[in-house]
mmCIF file of C-alpha atoms and ligand atoms in Angstrom:
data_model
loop_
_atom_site.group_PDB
_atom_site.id
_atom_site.type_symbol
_atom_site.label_atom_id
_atom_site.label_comp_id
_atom_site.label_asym_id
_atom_site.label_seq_id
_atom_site.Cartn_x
_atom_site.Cartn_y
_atom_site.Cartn_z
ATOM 1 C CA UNK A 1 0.000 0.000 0.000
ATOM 2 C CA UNK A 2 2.769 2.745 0.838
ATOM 3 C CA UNK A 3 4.605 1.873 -2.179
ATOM 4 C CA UNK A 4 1.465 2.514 -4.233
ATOM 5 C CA UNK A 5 0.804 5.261 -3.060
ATOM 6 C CA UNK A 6 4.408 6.655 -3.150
ATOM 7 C CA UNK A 7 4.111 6.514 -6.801
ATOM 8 C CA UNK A 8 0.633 7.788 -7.248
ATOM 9 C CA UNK A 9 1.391 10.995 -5.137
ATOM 10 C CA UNK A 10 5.370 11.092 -7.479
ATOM 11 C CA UNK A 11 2.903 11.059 -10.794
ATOM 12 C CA UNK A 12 0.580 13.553 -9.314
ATOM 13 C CA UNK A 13 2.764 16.219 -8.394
ATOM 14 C CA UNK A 14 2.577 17.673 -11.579
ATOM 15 C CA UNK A 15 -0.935 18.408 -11.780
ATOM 16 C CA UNK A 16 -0.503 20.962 -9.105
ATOM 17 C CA UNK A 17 0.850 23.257 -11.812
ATOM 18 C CA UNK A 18 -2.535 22.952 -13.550
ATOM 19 C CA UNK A 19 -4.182 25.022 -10.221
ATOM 20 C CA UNK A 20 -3.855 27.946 -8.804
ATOM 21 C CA UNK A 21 -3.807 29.085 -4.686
ATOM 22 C CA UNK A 22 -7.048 30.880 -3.981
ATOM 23 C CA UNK A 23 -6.573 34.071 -3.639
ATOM 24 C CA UNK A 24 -10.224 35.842 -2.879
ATOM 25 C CA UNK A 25 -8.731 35.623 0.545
ATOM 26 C CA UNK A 26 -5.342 37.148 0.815
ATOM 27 C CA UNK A 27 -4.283 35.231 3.653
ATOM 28 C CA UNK A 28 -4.418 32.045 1.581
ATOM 29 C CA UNK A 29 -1.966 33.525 -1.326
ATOM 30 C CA UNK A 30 0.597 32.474 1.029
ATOM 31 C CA UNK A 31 0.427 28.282 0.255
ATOM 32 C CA UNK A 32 2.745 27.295 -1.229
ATOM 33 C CA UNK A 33 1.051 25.714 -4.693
ATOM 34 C CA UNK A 34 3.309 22.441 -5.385
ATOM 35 C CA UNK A 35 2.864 21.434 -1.502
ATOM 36 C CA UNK A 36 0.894 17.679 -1.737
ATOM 37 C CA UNK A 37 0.719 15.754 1.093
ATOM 38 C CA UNK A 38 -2.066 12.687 2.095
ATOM 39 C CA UNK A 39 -2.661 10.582 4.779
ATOM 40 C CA UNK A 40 -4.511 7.197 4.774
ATOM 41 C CA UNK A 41 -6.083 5.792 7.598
ATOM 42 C CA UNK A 42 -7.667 2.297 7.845
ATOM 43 C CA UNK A 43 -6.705 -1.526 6.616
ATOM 44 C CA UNK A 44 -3.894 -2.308 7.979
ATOM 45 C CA UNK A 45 -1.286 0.247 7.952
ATOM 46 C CA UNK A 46 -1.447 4.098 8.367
ATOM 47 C CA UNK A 47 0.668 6.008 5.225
ATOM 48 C CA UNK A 48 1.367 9.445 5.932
ATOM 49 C CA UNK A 49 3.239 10.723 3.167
ATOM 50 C CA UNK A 50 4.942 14.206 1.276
ATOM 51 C CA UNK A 51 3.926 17.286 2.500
ATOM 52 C CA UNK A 52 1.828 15.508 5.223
ATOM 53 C CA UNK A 53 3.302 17.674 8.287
ATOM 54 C CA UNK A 54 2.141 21.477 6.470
ATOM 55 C CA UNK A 55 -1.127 22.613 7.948
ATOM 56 C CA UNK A 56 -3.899 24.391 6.186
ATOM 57 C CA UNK A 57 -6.824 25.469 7.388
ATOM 58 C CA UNK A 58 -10.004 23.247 7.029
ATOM 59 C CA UNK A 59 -12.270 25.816 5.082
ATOM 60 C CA UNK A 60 -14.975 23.496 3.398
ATOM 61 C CA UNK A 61 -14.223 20.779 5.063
ATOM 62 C CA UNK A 62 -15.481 21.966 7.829
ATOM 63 C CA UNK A 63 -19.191 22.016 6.641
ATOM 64 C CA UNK A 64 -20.001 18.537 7.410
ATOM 65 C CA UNK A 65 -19.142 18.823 10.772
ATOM 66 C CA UNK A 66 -21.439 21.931 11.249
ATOM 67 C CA UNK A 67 -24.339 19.709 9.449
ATOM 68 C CA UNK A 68 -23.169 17.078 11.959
ATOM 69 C CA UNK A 69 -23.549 19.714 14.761
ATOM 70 C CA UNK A 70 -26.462 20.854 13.765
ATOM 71 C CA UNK A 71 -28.273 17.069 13.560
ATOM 72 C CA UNK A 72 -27.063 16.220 16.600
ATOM 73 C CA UNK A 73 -28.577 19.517 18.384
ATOM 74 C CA UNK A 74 -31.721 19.823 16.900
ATOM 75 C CA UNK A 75 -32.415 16.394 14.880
ATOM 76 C CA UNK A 76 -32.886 15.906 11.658
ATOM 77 C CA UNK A 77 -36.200 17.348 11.078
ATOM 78 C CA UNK A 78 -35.652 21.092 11.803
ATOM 79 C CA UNK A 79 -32.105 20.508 10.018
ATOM 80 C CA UNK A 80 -34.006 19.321 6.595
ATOM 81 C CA UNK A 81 -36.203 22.541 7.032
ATOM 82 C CA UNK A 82 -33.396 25.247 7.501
ATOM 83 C CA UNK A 83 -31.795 23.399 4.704
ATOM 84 C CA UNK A 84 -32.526 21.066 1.979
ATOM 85 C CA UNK A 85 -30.425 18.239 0.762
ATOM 86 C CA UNK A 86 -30.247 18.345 -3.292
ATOM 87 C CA UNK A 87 -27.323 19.426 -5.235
ATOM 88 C CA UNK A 88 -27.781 23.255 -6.398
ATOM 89 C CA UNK A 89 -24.958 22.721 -9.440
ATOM 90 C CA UNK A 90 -24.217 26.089 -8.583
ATOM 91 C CA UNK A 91 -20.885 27.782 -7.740
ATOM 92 C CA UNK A 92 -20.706 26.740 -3.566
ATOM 93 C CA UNK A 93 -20.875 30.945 -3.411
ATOM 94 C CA UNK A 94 -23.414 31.634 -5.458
ATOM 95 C CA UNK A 95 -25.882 34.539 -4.054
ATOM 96 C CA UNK A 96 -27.765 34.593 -7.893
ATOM 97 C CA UNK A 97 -31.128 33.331 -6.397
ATOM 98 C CA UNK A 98 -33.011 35.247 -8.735
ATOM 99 C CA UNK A 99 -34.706 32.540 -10.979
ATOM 100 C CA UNK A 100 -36.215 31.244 -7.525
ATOM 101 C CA UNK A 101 -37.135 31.920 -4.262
ATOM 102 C CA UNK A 102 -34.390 31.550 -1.528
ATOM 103 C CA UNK A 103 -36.074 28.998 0.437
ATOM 104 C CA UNK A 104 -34.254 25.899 2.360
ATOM 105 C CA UNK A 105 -35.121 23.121 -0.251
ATOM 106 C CA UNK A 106 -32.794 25.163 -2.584
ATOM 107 C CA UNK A 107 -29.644 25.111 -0.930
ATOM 108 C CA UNK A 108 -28.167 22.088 0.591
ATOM 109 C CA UNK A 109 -25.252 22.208 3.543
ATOM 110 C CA UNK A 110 -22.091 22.108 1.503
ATOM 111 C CA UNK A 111 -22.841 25.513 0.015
ATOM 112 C CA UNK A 112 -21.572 28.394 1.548
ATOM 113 C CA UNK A 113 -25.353 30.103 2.281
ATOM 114 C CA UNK A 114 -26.145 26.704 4.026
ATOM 115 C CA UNK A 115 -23.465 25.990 6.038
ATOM 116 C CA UNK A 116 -24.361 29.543 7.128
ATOM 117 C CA UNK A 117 -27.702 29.216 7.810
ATOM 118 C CA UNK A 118 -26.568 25.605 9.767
ATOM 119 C CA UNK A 119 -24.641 28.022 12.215
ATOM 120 C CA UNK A 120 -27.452 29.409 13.616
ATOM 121 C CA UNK A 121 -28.629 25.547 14.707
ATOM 122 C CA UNK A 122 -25.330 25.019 16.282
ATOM 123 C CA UNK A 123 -26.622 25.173 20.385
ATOM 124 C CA UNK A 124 -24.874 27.302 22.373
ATOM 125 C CA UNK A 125 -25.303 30.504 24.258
ATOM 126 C CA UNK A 126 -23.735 32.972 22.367
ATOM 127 C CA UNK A 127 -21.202 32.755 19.465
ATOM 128 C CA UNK A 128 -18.233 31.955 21.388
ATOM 129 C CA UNK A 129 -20.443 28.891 23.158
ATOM 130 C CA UNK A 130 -21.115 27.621 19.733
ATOM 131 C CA UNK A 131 -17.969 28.151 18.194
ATOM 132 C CA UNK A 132 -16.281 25.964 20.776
ATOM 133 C CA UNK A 133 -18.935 23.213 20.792
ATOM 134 C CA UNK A 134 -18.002 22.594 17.039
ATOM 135 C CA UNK A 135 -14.598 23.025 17.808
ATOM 136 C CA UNK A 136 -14.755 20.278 20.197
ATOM 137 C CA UNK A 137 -16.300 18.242 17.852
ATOM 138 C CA UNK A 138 -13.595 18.751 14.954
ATOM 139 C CA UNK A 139 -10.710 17.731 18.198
ATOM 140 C CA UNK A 140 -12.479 15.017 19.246
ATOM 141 C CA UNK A 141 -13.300 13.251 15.927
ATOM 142 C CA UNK A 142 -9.752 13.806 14.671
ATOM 143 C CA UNK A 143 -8.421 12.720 17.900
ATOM 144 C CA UNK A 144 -6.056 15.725 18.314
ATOM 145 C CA UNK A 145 -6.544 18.063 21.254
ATOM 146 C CA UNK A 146 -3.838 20.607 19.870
ATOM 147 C CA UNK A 147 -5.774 22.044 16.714
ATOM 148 C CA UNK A 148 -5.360 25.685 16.371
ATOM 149 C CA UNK A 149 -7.594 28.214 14.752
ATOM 150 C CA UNK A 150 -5.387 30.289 12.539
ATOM 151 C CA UNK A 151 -6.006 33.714 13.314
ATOM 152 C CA UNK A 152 -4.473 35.538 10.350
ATOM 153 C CA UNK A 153 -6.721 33.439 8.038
ATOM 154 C CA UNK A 154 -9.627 34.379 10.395
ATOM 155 C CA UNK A 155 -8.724 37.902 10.664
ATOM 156 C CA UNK A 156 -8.385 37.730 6.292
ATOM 157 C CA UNK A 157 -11.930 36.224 5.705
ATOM 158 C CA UNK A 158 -13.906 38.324 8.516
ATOM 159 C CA UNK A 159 -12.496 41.619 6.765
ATOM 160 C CA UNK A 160 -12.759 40.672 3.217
ATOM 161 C CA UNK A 161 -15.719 37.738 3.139
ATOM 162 C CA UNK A 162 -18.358 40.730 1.842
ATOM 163 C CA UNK A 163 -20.169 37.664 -0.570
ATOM 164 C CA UNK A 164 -20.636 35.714 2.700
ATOM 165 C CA UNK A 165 -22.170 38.742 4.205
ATOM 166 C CA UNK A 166 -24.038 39.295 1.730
ATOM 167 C CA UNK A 167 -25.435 36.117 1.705
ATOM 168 C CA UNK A 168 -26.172 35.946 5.247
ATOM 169 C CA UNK A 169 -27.839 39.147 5.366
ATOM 170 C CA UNK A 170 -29.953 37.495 2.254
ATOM 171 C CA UNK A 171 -30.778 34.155 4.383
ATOM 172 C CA UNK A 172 -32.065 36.853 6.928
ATOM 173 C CA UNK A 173 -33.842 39.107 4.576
ATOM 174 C CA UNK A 174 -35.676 36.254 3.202
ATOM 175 C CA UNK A 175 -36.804 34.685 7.101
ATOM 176 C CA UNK A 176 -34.745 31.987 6.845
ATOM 177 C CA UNK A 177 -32.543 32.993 10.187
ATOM 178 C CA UNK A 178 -33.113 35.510 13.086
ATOM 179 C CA UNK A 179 -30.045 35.914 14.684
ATOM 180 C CA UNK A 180 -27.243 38.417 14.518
ATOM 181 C CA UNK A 181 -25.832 38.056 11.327
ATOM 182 C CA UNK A 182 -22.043 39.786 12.268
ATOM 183 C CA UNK A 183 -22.011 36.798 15.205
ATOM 184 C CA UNK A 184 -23.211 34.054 13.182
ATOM 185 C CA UNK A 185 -20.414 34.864 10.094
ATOM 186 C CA UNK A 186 -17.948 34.971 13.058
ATOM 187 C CA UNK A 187 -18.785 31.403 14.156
ATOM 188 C CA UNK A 188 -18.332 30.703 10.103
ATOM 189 C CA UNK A 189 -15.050 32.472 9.470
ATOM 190 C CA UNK A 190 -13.379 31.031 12.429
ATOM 191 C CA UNK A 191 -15.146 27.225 11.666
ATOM 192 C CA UNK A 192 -13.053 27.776 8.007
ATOM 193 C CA UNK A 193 -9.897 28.780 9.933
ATOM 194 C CA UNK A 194 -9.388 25.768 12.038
ATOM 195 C CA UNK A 195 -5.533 24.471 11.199
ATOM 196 C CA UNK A 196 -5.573 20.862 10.484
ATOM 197 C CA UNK A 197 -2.952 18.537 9.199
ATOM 198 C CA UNK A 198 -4.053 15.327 6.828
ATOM 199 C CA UNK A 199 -3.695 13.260 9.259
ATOM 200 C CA UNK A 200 -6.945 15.114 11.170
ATOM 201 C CA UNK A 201 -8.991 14.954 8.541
ATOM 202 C CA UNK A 202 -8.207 11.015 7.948
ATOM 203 C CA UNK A 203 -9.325 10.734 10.959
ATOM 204 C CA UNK A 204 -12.882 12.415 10.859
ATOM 205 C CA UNK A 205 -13.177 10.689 7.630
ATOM 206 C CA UNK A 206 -12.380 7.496 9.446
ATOM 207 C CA UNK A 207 -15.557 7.951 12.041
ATOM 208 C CA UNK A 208 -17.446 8.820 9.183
ATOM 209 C CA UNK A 209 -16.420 5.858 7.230
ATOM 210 C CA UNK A 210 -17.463 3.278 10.380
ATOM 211 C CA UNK A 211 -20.645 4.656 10.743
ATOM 212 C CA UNK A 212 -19.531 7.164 13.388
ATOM 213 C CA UNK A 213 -17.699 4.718 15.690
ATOM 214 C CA UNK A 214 -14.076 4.647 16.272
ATOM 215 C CA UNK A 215 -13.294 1.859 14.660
ATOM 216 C CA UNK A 216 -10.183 0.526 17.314
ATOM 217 C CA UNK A 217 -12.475 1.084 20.164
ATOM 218 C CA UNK A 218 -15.877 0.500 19.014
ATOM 219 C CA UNK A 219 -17.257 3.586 20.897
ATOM 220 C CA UNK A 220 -19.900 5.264 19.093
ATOM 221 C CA UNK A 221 -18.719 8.782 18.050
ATOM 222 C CA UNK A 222 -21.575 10.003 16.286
ATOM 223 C CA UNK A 223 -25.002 8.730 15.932
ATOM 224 C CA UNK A 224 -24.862 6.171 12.611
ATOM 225 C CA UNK A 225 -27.793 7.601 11.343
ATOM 226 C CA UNK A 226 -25.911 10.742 11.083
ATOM 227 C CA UNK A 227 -23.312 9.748 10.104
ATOM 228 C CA UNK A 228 -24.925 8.108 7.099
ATOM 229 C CA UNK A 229 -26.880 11.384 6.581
ATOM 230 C CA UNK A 230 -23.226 13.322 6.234
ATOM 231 C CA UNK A 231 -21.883 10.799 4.280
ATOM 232 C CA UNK A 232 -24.580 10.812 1.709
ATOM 233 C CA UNK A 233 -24.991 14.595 1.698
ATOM 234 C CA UNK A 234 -20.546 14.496 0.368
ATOM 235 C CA UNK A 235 -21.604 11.981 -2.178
ATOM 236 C CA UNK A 236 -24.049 14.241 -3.710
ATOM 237 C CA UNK A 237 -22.757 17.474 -3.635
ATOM 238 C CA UNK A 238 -19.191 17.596 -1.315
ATOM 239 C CA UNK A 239 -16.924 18.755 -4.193
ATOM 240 C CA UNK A 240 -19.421 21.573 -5.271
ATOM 241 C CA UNK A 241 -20.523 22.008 -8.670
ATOM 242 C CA UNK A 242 -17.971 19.245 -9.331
ATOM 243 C CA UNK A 243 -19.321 16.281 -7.541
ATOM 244 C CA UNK A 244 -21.570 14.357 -10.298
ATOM 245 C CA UNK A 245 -17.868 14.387 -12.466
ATOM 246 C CA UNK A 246 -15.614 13.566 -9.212
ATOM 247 C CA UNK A 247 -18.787 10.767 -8.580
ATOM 248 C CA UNK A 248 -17.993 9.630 -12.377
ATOM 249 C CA UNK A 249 -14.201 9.517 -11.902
ATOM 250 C CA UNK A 250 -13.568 8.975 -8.214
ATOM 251 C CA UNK A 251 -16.917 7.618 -6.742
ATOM 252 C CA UNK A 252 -15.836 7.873 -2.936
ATOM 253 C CA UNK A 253 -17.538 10.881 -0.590
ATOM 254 C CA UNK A 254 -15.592 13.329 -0.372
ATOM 255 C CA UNK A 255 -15.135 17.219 1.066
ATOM 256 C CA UNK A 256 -12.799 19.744 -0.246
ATOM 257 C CA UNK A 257 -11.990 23.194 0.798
ATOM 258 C CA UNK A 258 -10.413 25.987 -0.850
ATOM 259 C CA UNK A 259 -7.546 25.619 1.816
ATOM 260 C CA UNK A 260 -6.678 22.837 -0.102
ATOM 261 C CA UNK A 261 -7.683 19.867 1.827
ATOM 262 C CA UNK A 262 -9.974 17.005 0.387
ATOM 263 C CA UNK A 263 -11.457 14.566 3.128
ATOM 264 C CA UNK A 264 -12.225 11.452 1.308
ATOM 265 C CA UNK A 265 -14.579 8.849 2.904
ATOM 266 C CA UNK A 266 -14.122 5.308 1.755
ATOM 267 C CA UNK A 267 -17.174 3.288 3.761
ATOM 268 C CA UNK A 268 -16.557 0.620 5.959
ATOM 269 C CA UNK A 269 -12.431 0.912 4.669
ATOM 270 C CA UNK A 270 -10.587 4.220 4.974
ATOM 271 C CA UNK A 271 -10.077 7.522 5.742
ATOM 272 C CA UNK A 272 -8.239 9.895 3.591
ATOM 273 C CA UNK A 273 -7.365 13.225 4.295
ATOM 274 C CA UNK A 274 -5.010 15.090 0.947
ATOM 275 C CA UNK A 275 -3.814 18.621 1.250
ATOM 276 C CA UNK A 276 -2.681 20.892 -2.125
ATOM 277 C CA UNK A 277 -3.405 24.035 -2.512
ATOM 278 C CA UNK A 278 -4.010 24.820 -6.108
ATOM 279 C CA UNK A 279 -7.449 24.600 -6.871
ATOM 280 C CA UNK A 280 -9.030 24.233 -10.134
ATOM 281 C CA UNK A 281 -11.639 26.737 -10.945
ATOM 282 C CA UNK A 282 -14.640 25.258 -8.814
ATOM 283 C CA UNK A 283 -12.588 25.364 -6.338
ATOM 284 C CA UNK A 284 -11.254 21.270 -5.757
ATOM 285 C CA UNK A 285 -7.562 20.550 -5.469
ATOM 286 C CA UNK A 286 -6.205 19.424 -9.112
ATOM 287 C CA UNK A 287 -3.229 17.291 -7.485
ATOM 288 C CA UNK A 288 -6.105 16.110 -4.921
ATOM 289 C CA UNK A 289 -8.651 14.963 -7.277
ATOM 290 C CA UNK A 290 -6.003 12.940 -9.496
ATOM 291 C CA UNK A 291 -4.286 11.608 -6.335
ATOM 292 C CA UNK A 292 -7.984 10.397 -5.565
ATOM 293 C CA UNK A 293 -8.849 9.037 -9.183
ATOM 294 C CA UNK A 294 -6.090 6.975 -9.386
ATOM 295 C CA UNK A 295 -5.909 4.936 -5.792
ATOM 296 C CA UNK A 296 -9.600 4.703 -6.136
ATOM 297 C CA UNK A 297 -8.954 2.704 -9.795
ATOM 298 C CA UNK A 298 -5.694 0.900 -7.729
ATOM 299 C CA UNK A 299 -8.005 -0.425 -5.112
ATOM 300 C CA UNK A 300 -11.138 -0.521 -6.203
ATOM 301 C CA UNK A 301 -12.664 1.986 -3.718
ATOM 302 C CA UNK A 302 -15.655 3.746 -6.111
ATOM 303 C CA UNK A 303 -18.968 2.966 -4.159
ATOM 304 C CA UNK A 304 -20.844 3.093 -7.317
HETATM 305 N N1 LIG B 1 -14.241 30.061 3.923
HETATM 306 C C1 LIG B 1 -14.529 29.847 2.552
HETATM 307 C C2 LIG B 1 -15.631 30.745 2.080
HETATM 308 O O1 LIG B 1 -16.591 30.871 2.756
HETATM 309 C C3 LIG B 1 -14.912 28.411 2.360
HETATM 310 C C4 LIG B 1 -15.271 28.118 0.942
HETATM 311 C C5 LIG B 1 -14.668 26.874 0.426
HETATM 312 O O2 LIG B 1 -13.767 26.233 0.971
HETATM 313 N N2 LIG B 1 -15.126 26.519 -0.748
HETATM 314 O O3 LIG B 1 -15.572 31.351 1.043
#
């Protein structure tokens, strides 16, 4: 397995010149675009390999665990209500809602006005309260007590994320939250600025792929029904307005972030967790995706 992988991360490297670093916030200009590094948890060895050790913040990725979050808190009723479940094939920031209504069934959690409106299910007192409930969720899942958030990233977004604002002020506009917008974006930004490593994200992805138990001590993690809810939601529409081609090509649930990272979900098997940075134009990692295509061909891992 490391050996396989050791040569399908050598023949990927060069797609990472086909990307570029997002840029729409500054603080992310600052990756370093050939950095690819993966992580694979499960079977019978763990392979932690290239630029494994850099950390990037979790962006996108994070939205599953705020859908998590949010079914856990308030079940999955209300959570359907806030926010529907089908793919929009939209951009994951698109605010054009003008050839419909902006109503709940026509976003889905792994868009950017979603995730947002999910925020304001998150219990919790105020925004610090729920800010460090999901935060404890993201440690505890990835089994690492010393995640950061990284401020400078979090600083970046709050002062330049005006299409996130403006969404959120939308989602209020049109009744669909009643909260303090400035508070809820803050609980957002700082979600997107948590600093993981791939080795974090295998992990999540490793609950996720058991069904929400840990699979070396059988504890349940999650509720499975959840966890089956999140796991079908990244099938459908985790890698944007990308996901029916990465379901074509790749066929494993997935979650990518404009950080860089991709948390890849391979049922009842493995955890994956890829980080490098340059992004194709929806937004999905070009050395990630390949990485992906290939070891899911090598092994056999597409769930379709
Ligand atoms: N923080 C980013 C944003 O809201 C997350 C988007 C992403 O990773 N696609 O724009």
């Amino acid at each position: 397995m490391r050996e396989l992988i050791e040569k399908v991360l050598s023949e990927c490297k060069k797609y990472t010149a086909d990307g570029r670093v997002a840029d729409y916030i500054p603080e992310l200009k600052k990756a370093c675009p050939a950095d690819l590094g993966i992580c694979v948890l499960g079977g019978s060895e763990t392979v932690e390999l290239g630029d494994c050790d850099k950390r990037f913040t979790m962006q996108s990725v994070v939205k599953p665990m705020i859908l998590l979050l949010a079914l856990m808190d308030n079940g999955r009723e209300t959570v359907e209500r806030l926010c529907g479940v089908e793919a929009t094939g939209k951009p994951f920031d698109a605010f054009n809602y003008s050839d419909m209504a902006l109503r709940g069934e026509h976003i889905n959690p792994m868009v950017n006005a979603g995730a947002i409106a999910l925020c304001t299910l998150i219990g919790g007192e105020g925004k610090d309260e729920k800010f460090e409930r999901l935060f404890s969720l993201v440690k505890r899942l990835s089994k690492n007590q010393s995640i950061t958030v990284d401020e400078a990233v979090f600083r970046s977004e709050r002062e330049t994320g005006n299409k996130n604002r403006a969404l959120a002020y939308m989602l209020k506009a049109y009744g669909m939250i009643d909260c303090d917008v400035e508070d809820m974006l803050e609980v957002y930004f700082k979600a997107c600025s948590i600093s993981v490593s791939c080795k974090d994200i295998a992990n999540i992805a490793l609950v996720l792929a058991h069904r929400g138990r840990d699979p070396e001590s059988g504890e349940e993690l999650i509720p499975a029904e959840y966890s089956r809810y999140v796991t079908a939601i990244l099938a459908i529409c985790g890698m944007y307005d990308g996901s029916g081609e990465f379901a074509l090509r790749v066929g494993i649930p997935a979650k990518s972030g404009v950080g860089g990272g991709i948390m890849a979900v391979v049922p009842g098997k493995m955890g994956i967790g890829i980080y490098s940075p340059s992004l194709d134009k929806k937004g999905n990692s070009t050395a990630g995706v390949k990485v992906l295509e290939r070891l899911s061909a090598a092994l056999d891992l597409s769930i379709f």
